[in-house]
mmCIF file of C-alpha atoms in Angstrom:
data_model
loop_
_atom_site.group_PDB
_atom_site.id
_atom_site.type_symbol
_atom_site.label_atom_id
_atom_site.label_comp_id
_atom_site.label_asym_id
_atom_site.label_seq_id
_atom_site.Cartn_x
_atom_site.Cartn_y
_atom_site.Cartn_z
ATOM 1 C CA UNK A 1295 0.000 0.000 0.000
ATOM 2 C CA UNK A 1296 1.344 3.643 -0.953
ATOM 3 C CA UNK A 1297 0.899 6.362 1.635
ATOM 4 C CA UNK A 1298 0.599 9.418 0.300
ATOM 5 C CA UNK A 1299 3.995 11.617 1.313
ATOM 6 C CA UNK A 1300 3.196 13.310 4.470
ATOM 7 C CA UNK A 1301 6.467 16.098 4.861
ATOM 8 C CA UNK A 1302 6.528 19.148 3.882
ATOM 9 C CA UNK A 1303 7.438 19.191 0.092
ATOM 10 C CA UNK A 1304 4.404 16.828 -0.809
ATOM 11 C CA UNK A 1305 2.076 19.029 -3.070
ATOM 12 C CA UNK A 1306 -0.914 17.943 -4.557
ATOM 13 C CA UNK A 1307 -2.012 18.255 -8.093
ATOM 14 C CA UNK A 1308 -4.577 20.964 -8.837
ATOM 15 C CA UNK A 1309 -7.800 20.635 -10.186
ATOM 16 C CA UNK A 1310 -8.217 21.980 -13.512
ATOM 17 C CA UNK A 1311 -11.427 23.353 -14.662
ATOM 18 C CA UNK A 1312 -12.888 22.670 -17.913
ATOM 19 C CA UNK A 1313 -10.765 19.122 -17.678
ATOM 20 C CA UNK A 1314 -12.740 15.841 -17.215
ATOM 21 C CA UNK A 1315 -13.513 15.380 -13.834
ATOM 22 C CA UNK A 1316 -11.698 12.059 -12.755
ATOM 23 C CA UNK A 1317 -13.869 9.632 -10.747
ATOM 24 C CA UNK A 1318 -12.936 6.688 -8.830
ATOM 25 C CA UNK A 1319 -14.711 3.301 -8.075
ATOM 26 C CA UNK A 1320 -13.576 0.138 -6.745
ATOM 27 C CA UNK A 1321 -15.475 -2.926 -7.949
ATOM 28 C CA UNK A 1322 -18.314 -3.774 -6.062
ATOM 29 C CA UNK A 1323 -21.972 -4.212 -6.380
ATOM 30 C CA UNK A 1324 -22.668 -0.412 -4.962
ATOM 31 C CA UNK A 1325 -20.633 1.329 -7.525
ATOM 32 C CA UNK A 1326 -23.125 0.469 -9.641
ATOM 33 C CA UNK A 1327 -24.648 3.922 -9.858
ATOM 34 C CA UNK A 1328 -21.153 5.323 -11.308
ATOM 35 C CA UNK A 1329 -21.683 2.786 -14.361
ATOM 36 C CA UNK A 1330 -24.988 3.324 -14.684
ATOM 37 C CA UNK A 1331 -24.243 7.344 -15.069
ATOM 38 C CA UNK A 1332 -21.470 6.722 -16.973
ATOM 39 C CA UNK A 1333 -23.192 3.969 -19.532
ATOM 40 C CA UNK A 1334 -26.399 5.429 -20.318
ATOM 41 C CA UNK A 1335 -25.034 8.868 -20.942
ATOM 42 C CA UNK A 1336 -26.145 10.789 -17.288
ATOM 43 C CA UNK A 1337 -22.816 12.585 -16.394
ATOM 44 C CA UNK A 1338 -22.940 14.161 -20.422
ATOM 45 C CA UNK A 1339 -26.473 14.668 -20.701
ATOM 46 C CA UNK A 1340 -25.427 17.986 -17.971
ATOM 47 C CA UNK A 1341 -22.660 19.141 -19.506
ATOM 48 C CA UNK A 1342 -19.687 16.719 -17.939
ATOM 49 C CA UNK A 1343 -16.814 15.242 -19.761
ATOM 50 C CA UNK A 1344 -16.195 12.254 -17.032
ATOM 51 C CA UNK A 1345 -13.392 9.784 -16.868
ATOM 52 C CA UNK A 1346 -14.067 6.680 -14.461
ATOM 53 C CA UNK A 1347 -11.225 4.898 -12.926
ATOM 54 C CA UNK A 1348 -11.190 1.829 -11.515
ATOM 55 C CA UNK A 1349 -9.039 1.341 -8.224
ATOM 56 C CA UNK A 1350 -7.943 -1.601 -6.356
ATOM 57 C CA UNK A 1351 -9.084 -0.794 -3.381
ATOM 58 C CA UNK A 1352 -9.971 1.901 -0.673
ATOM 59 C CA UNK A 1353 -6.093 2.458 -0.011
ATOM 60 C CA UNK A 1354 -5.697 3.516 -3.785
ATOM 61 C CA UNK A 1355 -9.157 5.930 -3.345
ATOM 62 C CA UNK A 1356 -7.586 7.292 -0.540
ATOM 63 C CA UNK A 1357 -4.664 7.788 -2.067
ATOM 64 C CA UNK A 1358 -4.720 8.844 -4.925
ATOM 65 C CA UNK A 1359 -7.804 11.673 -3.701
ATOM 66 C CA UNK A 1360 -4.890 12.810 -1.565
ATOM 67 C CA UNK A 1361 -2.594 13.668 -4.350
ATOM 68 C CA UNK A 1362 -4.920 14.945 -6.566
ATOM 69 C CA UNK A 1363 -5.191 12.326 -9.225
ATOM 70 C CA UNK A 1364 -8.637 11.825 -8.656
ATOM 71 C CA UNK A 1365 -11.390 14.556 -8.134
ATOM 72 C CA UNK A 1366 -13.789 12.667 -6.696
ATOM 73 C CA UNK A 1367 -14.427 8.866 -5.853
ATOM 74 C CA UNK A 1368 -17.256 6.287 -4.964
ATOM 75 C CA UNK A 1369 -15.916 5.797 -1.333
ATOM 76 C CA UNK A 1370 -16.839 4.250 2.382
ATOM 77 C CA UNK A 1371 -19.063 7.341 4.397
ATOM 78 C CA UNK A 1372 -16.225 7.021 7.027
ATOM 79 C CA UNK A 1373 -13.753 8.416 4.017
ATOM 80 C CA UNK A 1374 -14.497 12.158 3.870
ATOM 81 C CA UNK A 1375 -13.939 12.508 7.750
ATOM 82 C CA UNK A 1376 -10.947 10.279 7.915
ATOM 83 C CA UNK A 1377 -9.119 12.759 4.787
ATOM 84 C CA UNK A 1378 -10.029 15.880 6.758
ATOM 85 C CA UNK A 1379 -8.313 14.531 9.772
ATOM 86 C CA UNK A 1380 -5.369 13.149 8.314
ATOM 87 C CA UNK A 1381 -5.746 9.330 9.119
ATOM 88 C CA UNK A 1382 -3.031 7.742 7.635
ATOM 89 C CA UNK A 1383 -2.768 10.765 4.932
ATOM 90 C CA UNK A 1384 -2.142 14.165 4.515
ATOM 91 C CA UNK A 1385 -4.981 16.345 5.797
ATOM 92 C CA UNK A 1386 -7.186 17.007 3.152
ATOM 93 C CA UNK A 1387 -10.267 18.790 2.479
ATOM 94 C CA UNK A 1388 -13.115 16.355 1.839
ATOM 95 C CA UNK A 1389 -16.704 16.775 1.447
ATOM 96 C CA UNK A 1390 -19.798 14.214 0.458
ATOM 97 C CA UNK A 1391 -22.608 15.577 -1.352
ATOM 98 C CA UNK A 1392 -24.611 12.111 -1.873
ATOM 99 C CA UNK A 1393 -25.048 9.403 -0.203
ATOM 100 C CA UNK A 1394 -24.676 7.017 -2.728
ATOM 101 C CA UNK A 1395 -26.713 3.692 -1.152
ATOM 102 C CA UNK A 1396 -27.623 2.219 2.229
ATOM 103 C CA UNK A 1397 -26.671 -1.376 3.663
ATOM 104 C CA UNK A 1398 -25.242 -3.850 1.189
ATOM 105 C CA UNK A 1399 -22.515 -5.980 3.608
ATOM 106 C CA UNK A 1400 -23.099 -9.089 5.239
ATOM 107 C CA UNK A 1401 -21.538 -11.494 7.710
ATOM 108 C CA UNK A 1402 -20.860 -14.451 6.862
ATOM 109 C CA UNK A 1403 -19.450 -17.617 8.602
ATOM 110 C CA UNK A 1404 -17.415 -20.283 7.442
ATOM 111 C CA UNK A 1405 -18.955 -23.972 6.088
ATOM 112 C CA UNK A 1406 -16.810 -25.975 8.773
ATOM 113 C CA UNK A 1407 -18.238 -24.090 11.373
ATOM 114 C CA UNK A 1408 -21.866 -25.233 9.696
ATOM 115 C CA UNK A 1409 -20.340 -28.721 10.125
ATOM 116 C CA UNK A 1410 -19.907 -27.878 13.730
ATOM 117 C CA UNK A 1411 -23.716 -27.727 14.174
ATOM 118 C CA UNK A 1412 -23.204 -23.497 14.408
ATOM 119 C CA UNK A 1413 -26.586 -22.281 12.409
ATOM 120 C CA UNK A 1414 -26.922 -18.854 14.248
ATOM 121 C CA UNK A 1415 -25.170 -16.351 16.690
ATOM 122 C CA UNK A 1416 -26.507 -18.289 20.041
ATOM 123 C CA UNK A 1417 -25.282 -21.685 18.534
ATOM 124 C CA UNK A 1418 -22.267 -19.995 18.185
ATOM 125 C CA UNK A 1419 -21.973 -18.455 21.658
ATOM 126 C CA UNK A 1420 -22.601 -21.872 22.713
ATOM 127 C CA UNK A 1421 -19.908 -23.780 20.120
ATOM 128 C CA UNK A 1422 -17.038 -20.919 21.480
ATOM 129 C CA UNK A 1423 -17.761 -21.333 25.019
ATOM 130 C CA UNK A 1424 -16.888 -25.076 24.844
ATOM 131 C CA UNK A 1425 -13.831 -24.309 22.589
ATOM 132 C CA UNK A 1426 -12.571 -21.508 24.327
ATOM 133 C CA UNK A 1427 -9.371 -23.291 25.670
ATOM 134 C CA UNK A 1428 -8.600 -25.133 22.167
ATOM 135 C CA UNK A 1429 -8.126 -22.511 19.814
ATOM 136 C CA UNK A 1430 -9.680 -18.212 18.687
ATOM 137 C CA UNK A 1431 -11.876 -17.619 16.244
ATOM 138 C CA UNK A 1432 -10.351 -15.274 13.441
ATOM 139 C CA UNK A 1433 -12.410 -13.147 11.263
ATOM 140 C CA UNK A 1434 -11.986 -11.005 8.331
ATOM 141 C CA UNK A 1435 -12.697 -7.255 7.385
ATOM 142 C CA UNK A 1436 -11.741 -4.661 5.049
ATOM 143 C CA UNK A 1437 -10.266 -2.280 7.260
ATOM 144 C CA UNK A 1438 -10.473 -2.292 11.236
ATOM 145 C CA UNK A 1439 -11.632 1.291 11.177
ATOM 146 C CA UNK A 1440 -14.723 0.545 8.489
ATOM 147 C CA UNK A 1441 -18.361 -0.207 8.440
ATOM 148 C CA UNK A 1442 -17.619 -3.791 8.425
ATOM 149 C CA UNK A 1443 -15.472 -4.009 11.525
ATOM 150 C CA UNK A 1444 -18.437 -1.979 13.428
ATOM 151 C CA UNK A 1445 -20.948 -4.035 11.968
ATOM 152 C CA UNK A 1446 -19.537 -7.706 12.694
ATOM 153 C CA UNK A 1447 -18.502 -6.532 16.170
ATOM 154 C CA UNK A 1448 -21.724 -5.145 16.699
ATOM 155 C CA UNK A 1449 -22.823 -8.210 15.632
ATOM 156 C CA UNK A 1450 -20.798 -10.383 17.715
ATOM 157 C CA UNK A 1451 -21.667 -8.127 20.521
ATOM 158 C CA UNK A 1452 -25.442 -8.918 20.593
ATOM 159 C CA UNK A 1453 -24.633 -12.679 19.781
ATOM 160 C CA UNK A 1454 -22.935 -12.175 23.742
ATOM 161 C CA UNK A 1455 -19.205 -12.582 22.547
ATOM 162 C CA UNK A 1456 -16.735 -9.438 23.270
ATOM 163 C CA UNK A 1457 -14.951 -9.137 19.943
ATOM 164 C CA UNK A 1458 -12.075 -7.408 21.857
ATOM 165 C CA UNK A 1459 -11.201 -10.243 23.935
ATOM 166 C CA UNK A 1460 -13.012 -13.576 22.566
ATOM 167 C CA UNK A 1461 -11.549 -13.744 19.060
ATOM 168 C CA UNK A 1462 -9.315 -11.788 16.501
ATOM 169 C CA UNK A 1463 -9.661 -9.229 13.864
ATOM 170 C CA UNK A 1464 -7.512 -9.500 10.780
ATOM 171 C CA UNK A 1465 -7.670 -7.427 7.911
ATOM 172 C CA UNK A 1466 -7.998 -9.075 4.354
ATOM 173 C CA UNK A 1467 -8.641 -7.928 0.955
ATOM 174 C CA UNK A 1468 -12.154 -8.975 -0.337
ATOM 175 C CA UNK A 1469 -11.112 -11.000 -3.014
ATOM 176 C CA UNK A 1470 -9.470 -13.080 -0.796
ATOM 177 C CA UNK A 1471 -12.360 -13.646 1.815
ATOM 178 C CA UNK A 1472 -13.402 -16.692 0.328
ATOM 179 C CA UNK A 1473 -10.209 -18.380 -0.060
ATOM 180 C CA UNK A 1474 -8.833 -17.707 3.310
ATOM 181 C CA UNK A 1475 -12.642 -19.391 4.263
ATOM 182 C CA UNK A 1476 -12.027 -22.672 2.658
ATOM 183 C CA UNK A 1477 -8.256 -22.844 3.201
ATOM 184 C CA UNK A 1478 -9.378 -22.472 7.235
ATOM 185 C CA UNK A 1479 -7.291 -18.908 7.885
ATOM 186 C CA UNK A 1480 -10.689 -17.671 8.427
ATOM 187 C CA UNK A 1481 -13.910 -18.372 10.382
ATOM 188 C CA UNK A 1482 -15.981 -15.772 9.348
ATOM 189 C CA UNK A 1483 -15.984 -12.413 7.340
ATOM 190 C CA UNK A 1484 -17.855 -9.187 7.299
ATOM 191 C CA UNK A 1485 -17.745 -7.595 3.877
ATOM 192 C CA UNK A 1486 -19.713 -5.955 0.989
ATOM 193 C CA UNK A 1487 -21.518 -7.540 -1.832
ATOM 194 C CA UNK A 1488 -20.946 -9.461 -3.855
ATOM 195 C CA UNK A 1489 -18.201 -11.080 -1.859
ATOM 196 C CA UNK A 1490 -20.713 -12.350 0.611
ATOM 197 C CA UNK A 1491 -22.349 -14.161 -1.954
ATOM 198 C CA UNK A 1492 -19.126 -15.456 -3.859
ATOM 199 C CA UNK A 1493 -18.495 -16.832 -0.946
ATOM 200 C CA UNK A 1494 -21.603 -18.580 -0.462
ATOM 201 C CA UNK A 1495 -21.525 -20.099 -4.338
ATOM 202 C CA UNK A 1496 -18.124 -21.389 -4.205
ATOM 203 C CA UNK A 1497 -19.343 -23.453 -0.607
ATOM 204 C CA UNK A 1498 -16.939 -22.031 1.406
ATOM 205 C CA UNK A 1499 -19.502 -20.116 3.540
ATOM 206 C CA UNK A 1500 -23.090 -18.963 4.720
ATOM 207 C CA UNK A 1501 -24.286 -15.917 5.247
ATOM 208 C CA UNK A 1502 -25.489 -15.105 9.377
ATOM 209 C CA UNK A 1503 -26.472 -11.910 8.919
ATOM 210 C CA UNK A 1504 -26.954 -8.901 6.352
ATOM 211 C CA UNK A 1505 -26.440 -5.244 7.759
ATOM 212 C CA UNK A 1506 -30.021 -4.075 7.143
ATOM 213 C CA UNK A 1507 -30.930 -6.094 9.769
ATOM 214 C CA UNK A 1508 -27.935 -5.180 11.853
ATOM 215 C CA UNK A 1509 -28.333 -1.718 11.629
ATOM 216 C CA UNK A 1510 -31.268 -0.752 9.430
ATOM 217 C CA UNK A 1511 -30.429 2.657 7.702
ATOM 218 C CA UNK A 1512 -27.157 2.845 8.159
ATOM 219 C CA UNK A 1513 -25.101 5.008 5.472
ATOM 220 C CA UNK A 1514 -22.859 2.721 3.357
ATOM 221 C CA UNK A 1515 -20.858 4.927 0.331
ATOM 222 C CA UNK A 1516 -20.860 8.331 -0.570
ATOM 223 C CA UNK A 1517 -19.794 10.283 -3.455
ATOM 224 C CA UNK A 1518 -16.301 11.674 -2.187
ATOM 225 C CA UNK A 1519 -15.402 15.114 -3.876
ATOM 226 C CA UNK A 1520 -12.000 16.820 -2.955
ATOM 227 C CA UNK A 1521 -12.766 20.152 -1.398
ATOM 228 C CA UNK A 1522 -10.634 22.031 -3.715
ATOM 229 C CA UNK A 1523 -13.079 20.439 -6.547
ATOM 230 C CA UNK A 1524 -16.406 21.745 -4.579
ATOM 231 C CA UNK A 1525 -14.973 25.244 -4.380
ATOM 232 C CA UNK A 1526 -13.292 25.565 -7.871
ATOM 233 C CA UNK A 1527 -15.865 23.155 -9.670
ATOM 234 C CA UNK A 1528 -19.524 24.150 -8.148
ATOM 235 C CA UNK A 1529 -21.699 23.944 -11.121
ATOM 236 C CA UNK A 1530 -19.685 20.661 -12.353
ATOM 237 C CA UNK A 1531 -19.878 19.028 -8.684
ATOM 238 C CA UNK A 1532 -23.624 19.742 -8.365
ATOM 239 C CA UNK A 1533 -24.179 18.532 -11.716
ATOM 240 C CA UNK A 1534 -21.766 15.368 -10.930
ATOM 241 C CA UNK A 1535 -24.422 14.495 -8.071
ATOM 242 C CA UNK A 1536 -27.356 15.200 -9.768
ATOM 243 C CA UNK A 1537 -26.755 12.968 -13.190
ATOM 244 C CA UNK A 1538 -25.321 10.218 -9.791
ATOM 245 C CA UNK A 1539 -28.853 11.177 -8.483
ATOM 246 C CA UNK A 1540 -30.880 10.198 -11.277
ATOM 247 C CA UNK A 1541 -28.657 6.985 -11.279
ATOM 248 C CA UNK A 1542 -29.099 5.988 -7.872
ATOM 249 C CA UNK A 1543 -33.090 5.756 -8.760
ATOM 250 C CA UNK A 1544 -32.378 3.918 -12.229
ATOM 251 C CA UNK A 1545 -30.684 1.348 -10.031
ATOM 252 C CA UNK A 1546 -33.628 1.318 -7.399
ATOM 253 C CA UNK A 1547 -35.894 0.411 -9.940
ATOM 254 C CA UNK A 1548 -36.596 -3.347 -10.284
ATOM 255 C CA UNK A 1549 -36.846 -3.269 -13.915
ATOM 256 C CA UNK A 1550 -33.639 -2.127 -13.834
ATOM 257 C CA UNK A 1551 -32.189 -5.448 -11.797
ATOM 258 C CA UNK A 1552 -30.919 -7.322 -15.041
ATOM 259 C CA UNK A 1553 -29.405 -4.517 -16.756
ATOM 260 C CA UNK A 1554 -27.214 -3.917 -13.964
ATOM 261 C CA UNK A 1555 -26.125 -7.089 -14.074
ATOM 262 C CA UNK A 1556 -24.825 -7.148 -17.411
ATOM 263 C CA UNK A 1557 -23.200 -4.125 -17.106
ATOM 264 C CA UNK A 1558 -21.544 -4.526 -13.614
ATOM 265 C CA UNK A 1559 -20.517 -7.880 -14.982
ATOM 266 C CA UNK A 1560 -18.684 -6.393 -18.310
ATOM 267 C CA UNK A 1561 -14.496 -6.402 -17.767
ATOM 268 C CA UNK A 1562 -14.154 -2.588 -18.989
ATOM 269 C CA UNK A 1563 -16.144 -2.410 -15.377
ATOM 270 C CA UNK A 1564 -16.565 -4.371 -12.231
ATOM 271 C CA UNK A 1565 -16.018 -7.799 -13.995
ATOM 272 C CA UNK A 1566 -17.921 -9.302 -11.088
ATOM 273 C CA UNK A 1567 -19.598 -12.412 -11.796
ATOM 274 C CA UNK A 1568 -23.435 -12.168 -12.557
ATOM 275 C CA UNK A 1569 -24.592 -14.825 -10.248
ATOM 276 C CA UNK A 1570 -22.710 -13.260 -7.422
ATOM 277 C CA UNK A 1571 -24.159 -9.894 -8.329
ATOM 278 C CA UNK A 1572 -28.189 -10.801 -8.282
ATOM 279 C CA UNK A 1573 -28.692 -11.514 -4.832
ATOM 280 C CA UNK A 1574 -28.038 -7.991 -3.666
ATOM 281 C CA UNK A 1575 -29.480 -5.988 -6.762
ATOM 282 C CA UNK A 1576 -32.992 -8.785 -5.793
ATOM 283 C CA UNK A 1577 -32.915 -8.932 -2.664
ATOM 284 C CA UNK A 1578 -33.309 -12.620 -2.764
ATOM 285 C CA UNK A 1579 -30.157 -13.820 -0.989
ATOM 286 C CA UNK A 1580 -29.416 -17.223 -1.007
ATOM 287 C CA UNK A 1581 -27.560 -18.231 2.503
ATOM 288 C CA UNK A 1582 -26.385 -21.722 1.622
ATOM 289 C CA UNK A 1583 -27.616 -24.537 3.483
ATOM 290 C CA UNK A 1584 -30.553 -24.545 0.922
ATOM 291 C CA UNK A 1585 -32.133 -21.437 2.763
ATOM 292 C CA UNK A 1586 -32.550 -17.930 1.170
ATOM 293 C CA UNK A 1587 -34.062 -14.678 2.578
ATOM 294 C CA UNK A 1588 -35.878 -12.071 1.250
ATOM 295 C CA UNK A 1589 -34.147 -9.077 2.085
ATOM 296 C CA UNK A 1590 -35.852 -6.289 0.025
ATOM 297 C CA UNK A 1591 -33.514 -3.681 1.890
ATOM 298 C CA UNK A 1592 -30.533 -5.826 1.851
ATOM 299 C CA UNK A 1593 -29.012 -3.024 -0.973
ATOM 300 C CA UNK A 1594 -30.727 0.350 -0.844
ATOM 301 C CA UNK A 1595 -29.812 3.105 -3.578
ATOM 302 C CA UNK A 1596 -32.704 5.279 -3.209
ATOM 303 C CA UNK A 1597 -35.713 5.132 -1.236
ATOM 304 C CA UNK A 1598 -36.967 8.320 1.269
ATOM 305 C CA UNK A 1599 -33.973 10.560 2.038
ATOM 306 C CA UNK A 1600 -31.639 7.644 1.691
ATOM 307 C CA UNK A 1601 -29.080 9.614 -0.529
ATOM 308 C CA UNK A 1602 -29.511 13.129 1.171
ATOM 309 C CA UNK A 1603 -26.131 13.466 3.417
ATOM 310 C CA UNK A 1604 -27.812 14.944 6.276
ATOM 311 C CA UNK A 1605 -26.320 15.922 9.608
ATOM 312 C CA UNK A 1606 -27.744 12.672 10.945
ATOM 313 C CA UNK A 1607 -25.456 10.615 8.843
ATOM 314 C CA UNK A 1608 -22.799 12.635 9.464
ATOM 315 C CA UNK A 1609 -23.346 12.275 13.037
ATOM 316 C CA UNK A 1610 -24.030 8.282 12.350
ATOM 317 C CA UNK A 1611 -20.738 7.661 10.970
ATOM 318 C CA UNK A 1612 -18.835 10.030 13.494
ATOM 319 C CA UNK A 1613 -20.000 7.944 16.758
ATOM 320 C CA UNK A 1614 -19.709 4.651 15.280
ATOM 321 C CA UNK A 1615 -16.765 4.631 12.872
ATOM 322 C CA UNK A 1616 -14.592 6.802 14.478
ATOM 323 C CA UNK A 1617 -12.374 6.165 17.422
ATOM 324 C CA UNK A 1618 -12.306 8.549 20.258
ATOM 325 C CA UNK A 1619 -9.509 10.701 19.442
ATOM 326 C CA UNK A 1620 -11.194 11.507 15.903
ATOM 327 C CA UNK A 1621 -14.557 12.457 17.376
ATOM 328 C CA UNK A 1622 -12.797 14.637 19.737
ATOM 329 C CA UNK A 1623 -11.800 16.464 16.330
ATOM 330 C CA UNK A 1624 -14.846 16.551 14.893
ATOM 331 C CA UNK A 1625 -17.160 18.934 16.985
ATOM 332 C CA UNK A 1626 -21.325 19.067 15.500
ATOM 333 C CA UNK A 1627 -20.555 22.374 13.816
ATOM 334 C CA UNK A 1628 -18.314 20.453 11.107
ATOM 335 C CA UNK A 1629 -20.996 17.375 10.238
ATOM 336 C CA UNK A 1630 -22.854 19.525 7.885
ATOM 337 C CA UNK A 1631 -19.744 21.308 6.307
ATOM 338 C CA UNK A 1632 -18.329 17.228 5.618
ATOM 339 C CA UNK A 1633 -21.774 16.023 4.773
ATOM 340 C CA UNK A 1634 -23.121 18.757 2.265
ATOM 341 C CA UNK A 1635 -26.519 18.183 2.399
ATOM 342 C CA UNK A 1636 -26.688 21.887 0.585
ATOM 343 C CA UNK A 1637 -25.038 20.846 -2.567
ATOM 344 C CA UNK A 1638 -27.634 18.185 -2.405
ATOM 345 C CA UNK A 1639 -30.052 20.363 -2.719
ATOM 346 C CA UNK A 1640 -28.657 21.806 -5.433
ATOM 347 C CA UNK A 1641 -28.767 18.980 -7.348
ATOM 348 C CA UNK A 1642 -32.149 17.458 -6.911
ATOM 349 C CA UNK A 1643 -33.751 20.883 -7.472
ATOM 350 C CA UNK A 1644 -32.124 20.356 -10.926
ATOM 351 C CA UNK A 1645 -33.688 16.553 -11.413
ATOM 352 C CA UNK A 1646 -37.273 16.989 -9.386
ATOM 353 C CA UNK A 1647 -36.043 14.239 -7.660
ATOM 354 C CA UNK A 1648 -38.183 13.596 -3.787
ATOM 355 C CA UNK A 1649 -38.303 10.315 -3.663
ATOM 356 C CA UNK A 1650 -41.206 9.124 -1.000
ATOM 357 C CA UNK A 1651 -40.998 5.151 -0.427
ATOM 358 C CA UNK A 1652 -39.984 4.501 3.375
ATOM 359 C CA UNK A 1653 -37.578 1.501 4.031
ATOM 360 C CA UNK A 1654 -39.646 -1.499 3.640
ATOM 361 C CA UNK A 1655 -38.219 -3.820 6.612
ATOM 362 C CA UNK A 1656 -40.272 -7.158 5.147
ATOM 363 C CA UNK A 1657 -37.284 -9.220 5.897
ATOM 364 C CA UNK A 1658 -38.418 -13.237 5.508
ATOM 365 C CA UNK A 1659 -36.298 -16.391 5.829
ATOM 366 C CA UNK A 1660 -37.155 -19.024 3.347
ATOM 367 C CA UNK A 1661 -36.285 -22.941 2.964
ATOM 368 C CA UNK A 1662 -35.808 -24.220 0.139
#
C-alpha cells in the first residue's frame, strides 16, 4: 500500500477546470450507480466530460484523492472525515454531497463451522464457550476502522461474545475472503456484496447476517469530492451528483435489476460475476444450506432521504466509525460542512427528484 507523502514538500495536483472530472470506483456491487451514469449517458447529458477509474481498493481511493489524481471517488461514508483529519494521509479537504446507497454488507461464517452444528449467533456463543481453551476464532474485514469491523462486532456483541477479547480481527482484501474461508485462515468475514455471496456459491460459507438487519439505515458509500473540486468546480460538482442522483433511482428500480447485471458484470467495469451480483441488486439472498431470505432492503440506492447526506449521517458515521480521538476532532458544527446536504439540494432541485418510499423492513427467511 502507498501512503501518500506526508512532509513538507508533498504538493498535490490541482484541479483543472474545464478538464474531465476524474472519478474513482472500486469494484463492487454499490458502484453500480457510477456505471450506470457513466453507460447510459447521465454525467454528459449535464454538460460533464467524465473519466471513471477503476481502483484496487480503498487504499488507492484514498490515495490517490490525496494527491490529486482523482477529483472525486465512490468511497466508504467514514472516508471524507478520515481525509479531513489526516488518518493515515495528509490532511485534506473532503466533502460528500450524496449518499450514494444504504446497507449492502453481510456477515458471513465459514462452512466448517456449519459442520460444527453453528446455524446462528446463540449456537455460536454456545460452540465458542466449549472451545474456548482449544483454539480463537479469526475473522476477516476490510479495514479495522470501516463499516464492516463496526458491523460484525456489533454483531458479535449482541450474539454475547466481546470481539475485543473472545476472538481476533484481521484485515484481508475482499477478493481473498473466500479463499482464506475454505483454506481455514478464516472463520468468518464481514464484507460488501458481492463477496458475501461469492463466498456462499463457491461453498466455502453462509451468510449469518446482512447489515439491514444489523443496523437498518445505516449510510454505506458516498460520493467523495475533494474540497478544492467543490470550491473551484460548483456547477460541475452539483451537476456530478445530480446525473449520480438520477442513477441511484435507475438502479432502485426493479426493472432495472438485469441490466445492472450485465453491465456490472462487463471487464471494462466491475467484472464481477453475474450470479454473485443478483442476490443484492434482488434482494433474494441465497444463505447456503438450501435457505434464502428475502431481504428487500438488503441493498438500498434510493428510497426516502436515503441519498440526502444529512447531519444525521454525518453524526451516524462520526460515533460509530470513528475512534475517540477523531470524534474529539470533529465537533457538530463540522458534520454539515463534511456532509453537504446543501449541494444536495442543489442537485435534486435540478432533477425533481423527492423520492417518497420509506424503508420497507419485510425481511423473511425461506427454505428451500
Amino acid at each position: 500500500m502507498v501512503i501518500a507523502p506526508t512532509g513538507s514538500h508533498f504538493r498535490r495536483r490541482r484541479p483543472s477546470p474545464g478538464a474531465p472530472l476524474r472519478l474513482g470506483y472500486v469494484p463492487l456491487t454499490d458502484c453500480a450507480p457510477l456505471i450506470v451514469a457513466h453507460e447510459l449517458g447521465m454525467f454528459a447529458r449535464r454538460g460533464l466530460s467524465v473519466s471513471l477509474s477503476r481502483e484496487l481498493g480503498w487504499a488507492s481511493v484514498r490515495d490517490k484523492l490525496v494527491q490529486g489524481e482523482l477529483d472525486a471517488a465512490h468511497a466508504p461514508c467514514a472516508m471524507p472525515f478520515a481525509l479531513r483529519l489526516g488518518v493515515g494521509c495528509v490532511p485534506t479537504e473532503c466533502v460528500a454531497p450524496l449518499v450514494l446507497n444504504l446497507h449492502g454488507n453481510a456477515v458471513t461464517l465459514a462452512t466448517h463451522l456449519r459442520k460444527e452444528g453453528i446455524t446462528d449467533g446463540p449456537t455460536l456463543v454456545e460452540w465458542m464457550r466449549r472451545q474456548r481453551r482449544s483454539r480463537q476464532l479469526v475473522f476477516g474485514v476490510v479495514s479495522l476502522h470501516s463499516s464492516h469491523a463496526w458491523l460484525l462486532r456489533t454483531w458479535l456483541q449482541r450474539c454475547g461474545l466481546d470481539p475485543l477479547q473472545e476472538l481476533r480481527l484481521v484485515v484481508v482484501p475482499p477478493p481473498q475472503m473466500s479463499a482464506n474461508l475454505r483454506a481455514g485462515h478464516l472463520d468468518g468475514f464481514c464484507a460488501g456484496e458481492p463477496w458475501n455471496s461469492v463466498a456462499i456459491g463457491r461453498g466455502d460459507g453462509w451468510c449469518a447476517a446482512p447489515s439491514c438487519e444489523i443496523s437498518p439505515g445505516h449510510p454505506e458509500k458516498v460520493l467523495a469530492v475533494l474540497g478544492e473540486v467543490a470550491e473551484l468546480r460548483h456547477n460541475d460538482v452539483v451537476a456530478l451528483t445530480a446525473a449520480l442522483l438520477e442513477a441511484c433511482a435507475y438502479c432502485a428500480c426493479p426493472k432495472n435489476q438485469e441490466s445492472l447485471v450485465t453491465l456490472l458484470s462487463r471487464r471494462d467495469y466491475a467484472a464481477l460475476p453475474s450470479g454473485s451480483l443478483r442476490p443484492a441488486l434482488s434482494g433474494t439472498f441465497p444463505l447456503g444450506a438450501n435457505r434464502t431470505a428475502h431481504w428487500p432492503d438488503f441493498l438500498v440506492f434510493q428510497r426516502s432521504d436515503s441519498n440526502d447526506p444529512t447531519t444525521d449521517k454525518a453524526g451516524w458515521v462520526v460515533q460509530h466509525l470513528l475512534d475517540s480521538t477523531a470524534r474529539a476532532k470533529v465537533p457538530p458544527v463540522q458534520l454539515g460542512r463534511v456532509f453537504r446536504s446543501d449541494l444536495f439540494g442543489l442537485a435534486r432541485e435540478r432533477i425533481g427528484v423527492a423520492p417518497a418510499l420509506p424503508l420497507l423492513h419485510e425481511n423473511t427467511l425461506l427454505t428451500v
